[in-house]
Coordinates of C-alpha atoms and ligand atoms in Angstrom, one line a residue:
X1133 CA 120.3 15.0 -90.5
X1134 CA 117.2 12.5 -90.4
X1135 CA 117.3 9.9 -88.3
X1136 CA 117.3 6.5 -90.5
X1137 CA 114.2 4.1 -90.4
X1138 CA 113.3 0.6 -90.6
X1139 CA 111.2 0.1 -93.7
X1140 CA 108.6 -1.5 -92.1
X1141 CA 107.3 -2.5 -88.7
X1142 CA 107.3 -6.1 -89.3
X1143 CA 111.1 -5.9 -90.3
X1144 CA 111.8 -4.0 -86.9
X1145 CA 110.2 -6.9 -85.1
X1146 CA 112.4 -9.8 -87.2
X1147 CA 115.4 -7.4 -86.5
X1148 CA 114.4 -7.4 -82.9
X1149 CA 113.6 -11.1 -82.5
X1150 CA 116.9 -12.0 -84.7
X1151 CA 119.0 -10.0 -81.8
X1152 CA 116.9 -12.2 -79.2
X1153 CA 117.3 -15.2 -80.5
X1154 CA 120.5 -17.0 -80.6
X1155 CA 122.7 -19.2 -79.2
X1156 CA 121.5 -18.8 -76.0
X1157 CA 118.0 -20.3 -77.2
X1158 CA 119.2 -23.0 -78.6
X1159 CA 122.4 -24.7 -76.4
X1160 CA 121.9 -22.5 -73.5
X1161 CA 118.4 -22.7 -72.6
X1162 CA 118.1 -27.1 -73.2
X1163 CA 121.3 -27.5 -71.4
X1164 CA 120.2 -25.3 -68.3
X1165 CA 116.6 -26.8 -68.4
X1166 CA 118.5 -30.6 -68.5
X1167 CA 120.5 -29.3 -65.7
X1168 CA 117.7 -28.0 -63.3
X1169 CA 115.2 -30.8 -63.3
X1170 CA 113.6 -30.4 -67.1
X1171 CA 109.3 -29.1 -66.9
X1172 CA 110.1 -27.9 -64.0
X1173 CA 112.6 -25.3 -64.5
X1174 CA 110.0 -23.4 -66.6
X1175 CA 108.2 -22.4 -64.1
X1176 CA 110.9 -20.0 -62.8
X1177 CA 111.9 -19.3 -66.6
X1178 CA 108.1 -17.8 -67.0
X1179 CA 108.5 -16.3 -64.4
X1180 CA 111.5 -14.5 -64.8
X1181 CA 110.5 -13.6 -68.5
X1182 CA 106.9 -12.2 -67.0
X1183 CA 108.1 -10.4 -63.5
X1184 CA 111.3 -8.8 -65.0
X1185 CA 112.2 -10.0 -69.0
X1186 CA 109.1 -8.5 -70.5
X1187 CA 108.8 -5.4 -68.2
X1188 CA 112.7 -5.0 -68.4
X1189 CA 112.2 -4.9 -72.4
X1190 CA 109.7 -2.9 -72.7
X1191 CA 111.2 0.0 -70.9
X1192 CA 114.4 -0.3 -72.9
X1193 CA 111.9 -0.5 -76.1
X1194 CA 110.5 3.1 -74.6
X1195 CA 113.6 4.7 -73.7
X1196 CA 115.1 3.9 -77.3
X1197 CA 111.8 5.2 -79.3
X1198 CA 110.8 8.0 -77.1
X1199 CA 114.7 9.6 -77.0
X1200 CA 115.8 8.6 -80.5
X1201 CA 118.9 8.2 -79.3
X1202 CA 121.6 4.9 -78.8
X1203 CA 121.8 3.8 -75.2
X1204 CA 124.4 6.7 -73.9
X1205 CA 122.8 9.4 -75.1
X1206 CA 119.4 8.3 -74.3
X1207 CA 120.6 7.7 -70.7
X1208 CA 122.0 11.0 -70.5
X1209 CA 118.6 12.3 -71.7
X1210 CA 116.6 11.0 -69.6
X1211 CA 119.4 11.7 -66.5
X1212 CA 122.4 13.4 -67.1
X1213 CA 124.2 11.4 -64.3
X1214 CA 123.4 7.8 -65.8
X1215 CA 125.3 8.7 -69.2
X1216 CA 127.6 6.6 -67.8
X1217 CA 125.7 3.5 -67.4
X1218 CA 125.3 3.8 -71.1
X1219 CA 128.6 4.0 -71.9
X1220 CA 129.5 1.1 -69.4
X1221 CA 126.4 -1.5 -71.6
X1222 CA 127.8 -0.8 -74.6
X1223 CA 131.6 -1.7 -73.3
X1224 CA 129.8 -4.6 -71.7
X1225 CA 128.6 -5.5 -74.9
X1226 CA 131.9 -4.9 -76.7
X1227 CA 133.5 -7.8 -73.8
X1228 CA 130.6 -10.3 -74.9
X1229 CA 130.5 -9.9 -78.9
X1230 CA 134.5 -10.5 -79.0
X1231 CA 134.0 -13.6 -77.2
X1232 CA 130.6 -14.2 -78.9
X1233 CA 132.2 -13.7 -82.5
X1234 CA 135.1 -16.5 -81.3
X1235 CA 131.8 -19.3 -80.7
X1236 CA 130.6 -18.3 -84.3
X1237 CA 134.3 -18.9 -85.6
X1238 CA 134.1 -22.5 -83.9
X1239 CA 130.8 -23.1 -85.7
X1240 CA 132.0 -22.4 -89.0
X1241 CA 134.8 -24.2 -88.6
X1242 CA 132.2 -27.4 -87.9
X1243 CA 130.1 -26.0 -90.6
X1244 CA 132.8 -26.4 -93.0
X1245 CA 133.7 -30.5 -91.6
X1246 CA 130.2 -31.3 -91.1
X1247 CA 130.3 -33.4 -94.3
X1248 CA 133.5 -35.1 -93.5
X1249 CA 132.9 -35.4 -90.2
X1250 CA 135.7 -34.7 -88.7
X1251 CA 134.8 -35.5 -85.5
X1252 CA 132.8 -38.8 -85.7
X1253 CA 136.1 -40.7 -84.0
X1254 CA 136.2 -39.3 -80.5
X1255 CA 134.0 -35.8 -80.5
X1256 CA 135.3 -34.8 -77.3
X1257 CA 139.2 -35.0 -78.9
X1258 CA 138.0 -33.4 -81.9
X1259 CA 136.2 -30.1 -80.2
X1260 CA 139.6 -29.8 -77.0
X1261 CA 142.4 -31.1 -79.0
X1262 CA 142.1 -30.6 -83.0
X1263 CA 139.8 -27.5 -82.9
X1264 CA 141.1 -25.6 -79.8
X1265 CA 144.3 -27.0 -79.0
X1266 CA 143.7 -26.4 -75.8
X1267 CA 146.4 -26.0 -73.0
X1268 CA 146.8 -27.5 -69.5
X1269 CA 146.1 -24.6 -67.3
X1270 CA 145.4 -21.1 -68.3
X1271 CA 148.6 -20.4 -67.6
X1272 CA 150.2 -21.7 -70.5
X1273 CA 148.5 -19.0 -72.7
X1274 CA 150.7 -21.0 -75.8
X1275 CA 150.0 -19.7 -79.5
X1276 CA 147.3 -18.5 -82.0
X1277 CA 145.2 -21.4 -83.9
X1278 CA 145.3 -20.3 -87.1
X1279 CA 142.1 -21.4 -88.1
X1280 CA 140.0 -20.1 -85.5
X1281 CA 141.7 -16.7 -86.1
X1282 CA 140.7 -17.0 -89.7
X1283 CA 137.8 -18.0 -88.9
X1284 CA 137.5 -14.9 -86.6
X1285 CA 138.3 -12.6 -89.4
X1286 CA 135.6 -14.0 -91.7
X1287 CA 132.8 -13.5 -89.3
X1288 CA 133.7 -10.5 -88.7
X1289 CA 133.6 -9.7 -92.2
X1290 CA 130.6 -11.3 -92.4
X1291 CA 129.2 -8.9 -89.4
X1292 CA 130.5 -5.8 -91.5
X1293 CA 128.7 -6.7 -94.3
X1294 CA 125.2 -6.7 -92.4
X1295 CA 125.7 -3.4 -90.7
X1296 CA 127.7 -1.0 -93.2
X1297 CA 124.8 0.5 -93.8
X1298 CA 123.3 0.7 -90.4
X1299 CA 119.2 -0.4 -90.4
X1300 CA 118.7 -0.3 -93.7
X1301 CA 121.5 -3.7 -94.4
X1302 CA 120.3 -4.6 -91.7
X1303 CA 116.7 -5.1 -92.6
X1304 CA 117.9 -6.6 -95.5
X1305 CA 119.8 -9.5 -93.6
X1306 CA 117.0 -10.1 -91.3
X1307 CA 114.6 -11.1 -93.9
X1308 CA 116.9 -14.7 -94.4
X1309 CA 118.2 -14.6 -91.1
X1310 CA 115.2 -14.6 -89.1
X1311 CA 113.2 -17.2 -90.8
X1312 CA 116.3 -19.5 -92.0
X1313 CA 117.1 -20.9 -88.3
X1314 CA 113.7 -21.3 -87.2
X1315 CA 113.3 -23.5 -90.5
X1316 CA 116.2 -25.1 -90.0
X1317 CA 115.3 -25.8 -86.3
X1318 CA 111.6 -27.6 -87.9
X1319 CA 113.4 -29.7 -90.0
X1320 CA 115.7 -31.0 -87.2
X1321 CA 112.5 -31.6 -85.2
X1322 CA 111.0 -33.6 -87.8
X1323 CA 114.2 -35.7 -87.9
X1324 CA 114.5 -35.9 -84.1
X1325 CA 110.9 -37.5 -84.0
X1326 CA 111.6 -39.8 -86.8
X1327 CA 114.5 -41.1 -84.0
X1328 CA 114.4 -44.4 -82.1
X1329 CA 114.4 -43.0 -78.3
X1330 CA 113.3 -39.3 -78.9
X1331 CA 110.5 -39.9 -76.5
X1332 CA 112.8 -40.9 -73.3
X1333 CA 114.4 -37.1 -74.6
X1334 CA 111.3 -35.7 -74.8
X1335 CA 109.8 -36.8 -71.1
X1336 CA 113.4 -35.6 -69.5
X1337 CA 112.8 -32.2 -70.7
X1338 CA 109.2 -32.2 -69.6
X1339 CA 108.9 -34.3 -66.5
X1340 CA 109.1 -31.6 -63.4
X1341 CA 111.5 -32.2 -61.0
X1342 CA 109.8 -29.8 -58.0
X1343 CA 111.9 -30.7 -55.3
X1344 CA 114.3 -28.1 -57.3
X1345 CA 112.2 -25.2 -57.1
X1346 CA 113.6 -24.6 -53.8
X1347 CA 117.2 -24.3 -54.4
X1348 CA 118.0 -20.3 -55.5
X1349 CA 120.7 -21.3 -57.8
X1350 CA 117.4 -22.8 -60.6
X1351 CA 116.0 -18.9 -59.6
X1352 CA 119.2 -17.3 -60.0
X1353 CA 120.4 -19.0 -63.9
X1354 CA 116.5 -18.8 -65.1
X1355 CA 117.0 -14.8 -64.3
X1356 CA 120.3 -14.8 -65.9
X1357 CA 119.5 -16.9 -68.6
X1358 CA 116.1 -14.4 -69.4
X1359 CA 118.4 -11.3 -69.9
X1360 CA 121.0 -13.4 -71.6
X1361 CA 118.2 -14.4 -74.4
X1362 CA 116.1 -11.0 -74.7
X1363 CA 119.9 -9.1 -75.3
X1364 CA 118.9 -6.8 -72.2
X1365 CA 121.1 -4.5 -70.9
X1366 CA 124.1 -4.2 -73.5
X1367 CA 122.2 -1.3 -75.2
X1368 CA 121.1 -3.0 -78.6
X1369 CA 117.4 -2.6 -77.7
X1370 CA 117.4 1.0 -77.0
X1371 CA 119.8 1.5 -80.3
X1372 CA 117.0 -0.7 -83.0
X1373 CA 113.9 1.1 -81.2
X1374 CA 115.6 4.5 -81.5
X1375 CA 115.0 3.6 -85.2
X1376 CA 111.4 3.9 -85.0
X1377 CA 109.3 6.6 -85.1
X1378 CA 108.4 8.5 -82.2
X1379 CA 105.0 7.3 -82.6
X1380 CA 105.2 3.5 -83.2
X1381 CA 103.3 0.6 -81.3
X1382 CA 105.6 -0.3 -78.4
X1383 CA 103.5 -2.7 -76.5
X1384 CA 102.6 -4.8 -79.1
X1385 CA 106.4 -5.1 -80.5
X1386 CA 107.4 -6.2 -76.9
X1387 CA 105.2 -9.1 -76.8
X1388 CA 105.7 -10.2 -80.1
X1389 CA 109.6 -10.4 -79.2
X1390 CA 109.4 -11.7 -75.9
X1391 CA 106.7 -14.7 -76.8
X1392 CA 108.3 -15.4 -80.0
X1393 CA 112.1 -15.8 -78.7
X1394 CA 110.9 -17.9 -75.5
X1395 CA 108.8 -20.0 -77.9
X1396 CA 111.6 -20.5 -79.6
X1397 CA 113.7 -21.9 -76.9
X1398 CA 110.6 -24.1 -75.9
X1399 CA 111.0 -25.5 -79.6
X1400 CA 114.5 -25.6 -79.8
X1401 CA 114.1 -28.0 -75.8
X1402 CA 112.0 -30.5 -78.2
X1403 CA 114.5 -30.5 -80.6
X1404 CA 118.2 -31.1 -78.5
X1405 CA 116.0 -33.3 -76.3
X1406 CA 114.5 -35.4 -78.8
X1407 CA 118.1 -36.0 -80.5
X1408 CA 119.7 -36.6 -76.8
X1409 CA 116.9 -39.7 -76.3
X1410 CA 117.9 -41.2 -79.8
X1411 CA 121.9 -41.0 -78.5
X1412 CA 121.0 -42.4 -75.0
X1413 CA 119.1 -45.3 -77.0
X1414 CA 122.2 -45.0 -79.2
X1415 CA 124.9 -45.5 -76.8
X1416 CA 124.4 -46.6 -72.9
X1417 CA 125.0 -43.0 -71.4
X1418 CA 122.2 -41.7 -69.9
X1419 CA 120.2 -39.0 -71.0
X1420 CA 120.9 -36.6 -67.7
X1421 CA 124.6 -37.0 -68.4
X1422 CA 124.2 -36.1 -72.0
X1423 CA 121.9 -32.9 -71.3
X1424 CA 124.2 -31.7 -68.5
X1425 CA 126.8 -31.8 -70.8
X1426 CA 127.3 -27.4 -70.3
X1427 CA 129.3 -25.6 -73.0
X1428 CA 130.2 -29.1 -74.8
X1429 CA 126.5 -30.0 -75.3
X1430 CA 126.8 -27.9 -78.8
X1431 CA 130.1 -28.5 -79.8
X1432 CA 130.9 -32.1 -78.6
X1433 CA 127.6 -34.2 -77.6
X1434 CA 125.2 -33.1 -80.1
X1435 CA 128.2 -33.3 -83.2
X1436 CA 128.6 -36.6 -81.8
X1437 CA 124.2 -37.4 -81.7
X1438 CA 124.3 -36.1 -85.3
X1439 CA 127.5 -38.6 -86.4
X1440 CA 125.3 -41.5 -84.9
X1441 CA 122.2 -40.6 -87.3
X1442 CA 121.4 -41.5 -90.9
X1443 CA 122.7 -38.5 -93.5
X1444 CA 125.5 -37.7 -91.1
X1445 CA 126.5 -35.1 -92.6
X1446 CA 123.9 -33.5 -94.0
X1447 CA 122.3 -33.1 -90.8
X1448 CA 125.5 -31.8 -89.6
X1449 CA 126.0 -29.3 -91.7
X1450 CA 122.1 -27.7 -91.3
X1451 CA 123.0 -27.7 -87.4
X1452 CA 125.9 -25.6 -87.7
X1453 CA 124.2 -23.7 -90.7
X1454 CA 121.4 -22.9 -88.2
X1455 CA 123.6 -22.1 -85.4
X1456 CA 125.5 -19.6 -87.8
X1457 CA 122.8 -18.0 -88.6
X1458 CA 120.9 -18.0 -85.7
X1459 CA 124.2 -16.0 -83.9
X1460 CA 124.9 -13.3 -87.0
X1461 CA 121.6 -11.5 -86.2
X1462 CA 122.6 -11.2 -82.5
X1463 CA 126.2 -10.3 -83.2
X1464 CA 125.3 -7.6 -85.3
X1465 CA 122.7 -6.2 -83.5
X1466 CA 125.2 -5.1 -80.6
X1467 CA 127.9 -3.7 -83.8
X1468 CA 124.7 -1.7 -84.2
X1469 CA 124.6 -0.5 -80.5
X1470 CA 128.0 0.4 -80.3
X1471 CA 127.5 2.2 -84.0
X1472 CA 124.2 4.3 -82.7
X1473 CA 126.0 5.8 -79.9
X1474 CA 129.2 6.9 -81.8
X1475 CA 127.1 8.3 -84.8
X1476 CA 124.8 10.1 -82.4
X1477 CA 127.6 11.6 -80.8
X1478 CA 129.5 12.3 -84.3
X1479 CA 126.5 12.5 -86.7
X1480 CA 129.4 13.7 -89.5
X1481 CA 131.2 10.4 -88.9
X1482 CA 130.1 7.7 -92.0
X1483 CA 128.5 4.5 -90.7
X1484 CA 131.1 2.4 -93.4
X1485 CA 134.0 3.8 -91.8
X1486 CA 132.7 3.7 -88.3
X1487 CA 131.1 0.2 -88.6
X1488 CA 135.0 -0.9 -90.1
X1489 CA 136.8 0.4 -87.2
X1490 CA 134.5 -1.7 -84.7
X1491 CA 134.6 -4.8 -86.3
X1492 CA 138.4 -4.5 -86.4
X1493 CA 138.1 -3.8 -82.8
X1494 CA 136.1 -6.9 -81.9
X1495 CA 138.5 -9.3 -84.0
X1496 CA 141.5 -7.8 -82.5
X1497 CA 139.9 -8.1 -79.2
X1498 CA 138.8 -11.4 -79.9
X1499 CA 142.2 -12.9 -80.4
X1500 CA 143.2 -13.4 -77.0
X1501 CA 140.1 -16.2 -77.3
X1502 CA 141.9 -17.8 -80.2
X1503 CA 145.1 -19.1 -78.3
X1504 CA 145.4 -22.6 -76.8
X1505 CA 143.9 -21.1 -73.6
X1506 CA 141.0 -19.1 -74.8
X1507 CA 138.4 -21.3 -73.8
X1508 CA 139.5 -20.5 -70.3
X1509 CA 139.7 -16.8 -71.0
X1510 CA 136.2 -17.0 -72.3
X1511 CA 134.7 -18.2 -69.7
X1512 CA 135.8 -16.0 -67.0
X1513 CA 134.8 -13.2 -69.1
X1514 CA 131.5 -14.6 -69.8
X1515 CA 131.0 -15.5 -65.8
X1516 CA 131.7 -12.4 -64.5
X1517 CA 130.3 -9.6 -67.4
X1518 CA 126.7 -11.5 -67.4
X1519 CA 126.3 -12.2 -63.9
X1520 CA 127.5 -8.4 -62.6
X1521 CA 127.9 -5.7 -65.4
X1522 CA 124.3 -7.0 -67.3
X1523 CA 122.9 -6.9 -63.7
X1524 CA 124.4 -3.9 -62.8
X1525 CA 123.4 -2.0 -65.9
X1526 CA 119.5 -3.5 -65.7
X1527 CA 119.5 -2.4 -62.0
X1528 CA 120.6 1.3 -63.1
X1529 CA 118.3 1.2 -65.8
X1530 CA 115.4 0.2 -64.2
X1531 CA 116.2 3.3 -61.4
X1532 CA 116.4 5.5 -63.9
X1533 CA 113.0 4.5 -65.9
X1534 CA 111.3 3.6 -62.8
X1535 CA 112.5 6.3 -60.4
X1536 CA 114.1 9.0 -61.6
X1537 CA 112.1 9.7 -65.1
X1538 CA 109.1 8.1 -63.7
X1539 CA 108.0 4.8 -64.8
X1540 CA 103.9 6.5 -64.8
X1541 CA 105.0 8.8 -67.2
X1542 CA 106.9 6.0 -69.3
X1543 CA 103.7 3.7 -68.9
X1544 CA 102.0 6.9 -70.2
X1545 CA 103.6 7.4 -73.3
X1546 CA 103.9 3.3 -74.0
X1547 CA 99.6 3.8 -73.7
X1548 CA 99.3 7.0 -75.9
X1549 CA 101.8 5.0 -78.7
X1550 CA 100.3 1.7 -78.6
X1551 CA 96.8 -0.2 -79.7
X1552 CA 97.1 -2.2 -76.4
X1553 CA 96.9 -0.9 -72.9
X1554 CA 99.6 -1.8 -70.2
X1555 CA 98.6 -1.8 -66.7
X1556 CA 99.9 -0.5 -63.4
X1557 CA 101.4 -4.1 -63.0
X1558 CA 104.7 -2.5 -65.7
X1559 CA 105.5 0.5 -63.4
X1560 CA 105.2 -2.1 -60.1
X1561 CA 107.6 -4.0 -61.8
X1562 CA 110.2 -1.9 -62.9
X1563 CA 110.0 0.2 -59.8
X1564 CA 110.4 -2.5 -57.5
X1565 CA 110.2 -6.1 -58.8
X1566 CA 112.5 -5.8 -61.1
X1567 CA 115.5 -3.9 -59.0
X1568 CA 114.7 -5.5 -55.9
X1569 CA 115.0 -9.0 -57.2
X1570 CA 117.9 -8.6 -59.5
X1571 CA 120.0 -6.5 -56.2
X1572 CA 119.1 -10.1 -54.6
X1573 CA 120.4 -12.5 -57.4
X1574 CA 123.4 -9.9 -57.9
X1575 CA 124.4 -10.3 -53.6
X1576 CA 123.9 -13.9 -54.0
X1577 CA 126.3 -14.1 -56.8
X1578 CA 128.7 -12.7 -55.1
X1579 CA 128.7 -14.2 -51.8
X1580 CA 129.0 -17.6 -53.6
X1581 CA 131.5 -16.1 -55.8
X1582 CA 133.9 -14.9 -52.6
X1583 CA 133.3 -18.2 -51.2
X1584 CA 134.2 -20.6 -53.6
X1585 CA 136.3 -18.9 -56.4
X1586 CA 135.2 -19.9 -59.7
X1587 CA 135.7 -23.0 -61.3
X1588 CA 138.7 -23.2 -59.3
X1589 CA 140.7 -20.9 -61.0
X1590 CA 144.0 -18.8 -59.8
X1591 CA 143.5 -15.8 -58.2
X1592 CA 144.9 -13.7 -61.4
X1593 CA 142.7 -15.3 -64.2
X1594 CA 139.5 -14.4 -61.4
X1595 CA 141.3 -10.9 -60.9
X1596 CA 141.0 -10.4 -64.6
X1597 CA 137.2 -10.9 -64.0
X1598 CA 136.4 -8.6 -61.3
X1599 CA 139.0 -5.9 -63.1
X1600 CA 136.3 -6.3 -66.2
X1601 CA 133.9 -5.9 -63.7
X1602 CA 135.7 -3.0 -62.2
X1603 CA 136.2 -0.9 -65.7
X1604 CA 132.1 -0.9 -65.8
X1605 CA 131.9 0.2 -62.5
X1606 CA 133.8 2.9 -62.7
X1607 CA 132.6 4.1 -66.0
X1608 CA 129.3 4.0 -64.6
X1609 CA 130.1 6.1 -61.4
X1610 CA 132.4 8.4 -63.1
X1611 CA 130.1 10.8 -64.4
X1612 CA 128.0 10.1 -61.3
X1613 CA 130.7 11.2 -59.2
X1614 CA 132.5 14.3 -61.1
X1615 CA 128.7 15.6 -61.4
X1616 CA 128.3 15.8 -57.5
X1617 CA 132.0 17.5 -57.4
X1618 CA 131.1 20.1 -59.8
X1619 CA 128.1 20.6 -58.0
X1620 CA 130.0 21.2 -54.5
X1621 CA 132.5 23.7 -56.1
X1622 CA 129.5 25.5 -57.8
Ligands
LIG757 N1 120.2 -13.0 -77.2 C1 121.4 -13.7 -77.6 C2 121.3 -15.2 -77.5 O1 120.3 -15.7 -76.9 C3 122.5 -13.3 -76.7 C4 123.3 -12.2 -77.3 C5 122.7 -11.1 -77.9 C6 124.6 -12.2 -77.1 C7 123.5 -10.2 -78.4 C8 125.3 -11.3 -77.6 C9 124.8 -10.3 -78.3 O2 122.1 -15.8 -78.0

């Protein structure tokens, strides 16, 4: 059977930026830069995307093309004994697009109040109380909401309907999805600068803060928030490159990804920023407070900036417009990883069927993130899966590229495929810079993690963390392990 293709180039690289770019540009990236001293936390952003977020891409960009295969099977090519560490990123990714798919559910339940604007009383009320029902503790698991779970089922219908028929929907989808965000995103800038205040936002987000450059926790979540937003380590990059041909521009592509998401984020800063000045000149809370706002800064404060603004509702409803589809091209593209490695390993198995039984997967895994205390759930899961399995997963995978296949030989084929050259710098990087830094941000997790349990929460909801932590592991080592025992009795 023929492998399918993108139809063009320029479509792989929208499909490619569209899984990069997402709600982690957007909420995640403004909200850690308001949190970590504004122009100054991009210094260790750049440097994370230059040191390890580019190289890191570019080898999964290699492995993908060069093996043709979805992450576990190009693993297992390139090392038998890593097959594992395939099979554990795509499960990894499997834990983060049920919870992902639940955020997309919220939006489109705002989507569909942004013109009645449901939650121009008390935000805050609207987001924990009417949307979530929220319990006390997550103890009190309590019922299903209804609506999210709906919700729930419609993005994942949604999702099914971009990837039934693998690349070639896909490339169809990313044609609107790439370019309707970033649209959407201009036209919220040109409001934001048409604000009263926007400025005050504006020299928050820029005006360095260095004193923070010292503290490793700014390293640590600009690391973290780099292989969050280029979709590294869950296998979705290896599965859209193994779409190419053999002999495609790799170098090229990687930049053009890489530049294109980050600039996004950079625009998207300008943006939130801009709108948090006009609230702060709005109301008397201060700006700090209202970009510090975490996990509530898309779903409570900015809601609440928008209510404040001429056209509430219109504006509304672009903003969760954007956000939906600036998160459908990134929660397909890790359907599509988990597809790649199931058709590879079953080529007689039919995409539509296969692509059915995963979204039904995700949605039924996803409704444990629909019940009063699923917020809670969420965020233990997203804690602990993107601050140890992604790390995990990049530190095998750079081993395996740098080490054991040989980065020189990867750089190699990279130079032979592409129009521009890539110096020794890539191999330095993945060999070393890139393991040895991400071995030291994984320790320091963990030592802080031990010491002061997370967010306070009871030793069972953080035992469910490090069991989902756990699972990985021991997918990872299991072929590792039963390899060296067959070895021994041989
Ligand atoms: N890159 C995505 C973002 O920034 C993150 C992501 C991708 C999450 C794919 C899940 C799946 O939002």
């Amino acid at each position: 059977m023929t492998r399918q293709r993108w139809s063009s180039r320029t479509v792989f690289v929208l499909a490619a930026i569209g899984s990069a770019v997402g709600l982690g540009n957007v909420w995640r990236f403004p909200y850690l830069a308001g949190k970590y001293g504004g122009g100054a936390f991009l210094i260790p952003y750049l440097t994370a995307l230059l040191l390890v977020g580019m190289p890191l891409l570019m080898l999964e960009f290699a492995i993908g093309q060069k093996t043709q295969q979805g992450v576990a099977g190009a693993f297992k090519r390139l090392h038998p004994s890593f097959q594992g560490f395939g099979l554990a990123a795509i499960l990894t990714g499997f834990m983060i697009i049920a919870y992902y798919a639940v955020v997309m559910a919220w939006t489109l339940i705002y989507f569909f109040n942004a013109f009645r604007l449901s939650w121009s009383d008390n935000a805050e009320q609207y987001f924990f109380d009417s949307v979530l029902h929220l319990s006390d503790g997550v103890g009190q698991i309590g019922r299903i909401n209804l609506p999210i779970l709906l919700a729930l089922a419609a993005v994942w219908a949604i999702i099914y309907f971009c990837v039934w028929r693998g690349v070639q929907s896909e490339g169809k989808v990313v044609l609107y999805s790439v370019p309707l965000p970033i649209i959407l995103l201009g036209v919220l800038l040109v409001r934001a600068i048409t604000l009263p205040g926007f400025l005050a936002g504006w020299r928050l987000y820029l005006t360095p803060i260095w004193s923070i450059l010292a503290d490793p926790e700014v390293w640590s979540a600009a690391f973290s928030q780099i292989f969050f937003t280029l979709s590294l380590a869950m296998g979705i990059m290896v599965a859209y490159t193994s779409y190419k041909a053999p002999d495609n521009d790799i170098a090229r592509d990687t930049w053009a990804t890489a530049l294109t998401n980050s600039a996004i984020s950079l625009f998207s800063g300008f943006v939130v920023f801009g709108v948090l000045g006009y609230m702060a000149w709005r109301t008397t809370t201060p700006i700090t407070e209202l970009a510090a706002s975490g996990p509530g800064l898309a779903f409570v404060v900015f809601p609440q900036a928008l209510s404040l603004m001429p056209l509430p509702g219109l504006f509304s409803a672009l903003f969760f417009l954007m956000l939906l589809s600036l998160g459908i091209d990134s929660a397909f593209s890790l359907v599509e990883a988990v597809n790649t490695v199931l058709i590879d390993r079953y080529p007689h198995w039919r995409i539509e069927r296969v692509s059915i039984w995963i979204c039904l997967t995700g949605l039924i895994l996803g409704i444990i993130y629909t019940t009063q205390a699923g917020l809670y759930f969420l965020d233990i899961t997203d804690h602990f899966v993107t601050h140890y399995n992604l790390m995990l997963i990049a530190i095998a995978q750079s081993v395996l590229g740098g080490w054991v296949y040989g980065a020189e030989s990867l750089r190699r084929y990279i130079n032979t495929v592409s129009d521009w050259r890539i110096g020794p710098w890539w191999s330095i990087s993945v060999k070393f810079i890139a393991p040895i830094s991400l071995t030291a941000l994984l320790a320091a997790q963990f030592i802080t993690d031990i010491r002061t349990p997370y967010e306070g929460y009871p030793a069972w909801m953080l035992g469910i963390g490090w069991s989902l932590v756990l699972i990985s592991m021991g997918i990872m080592v299991g072929p590792l392990l039963s390899r060296q025992r067959h070895r021994k009795i041989q």
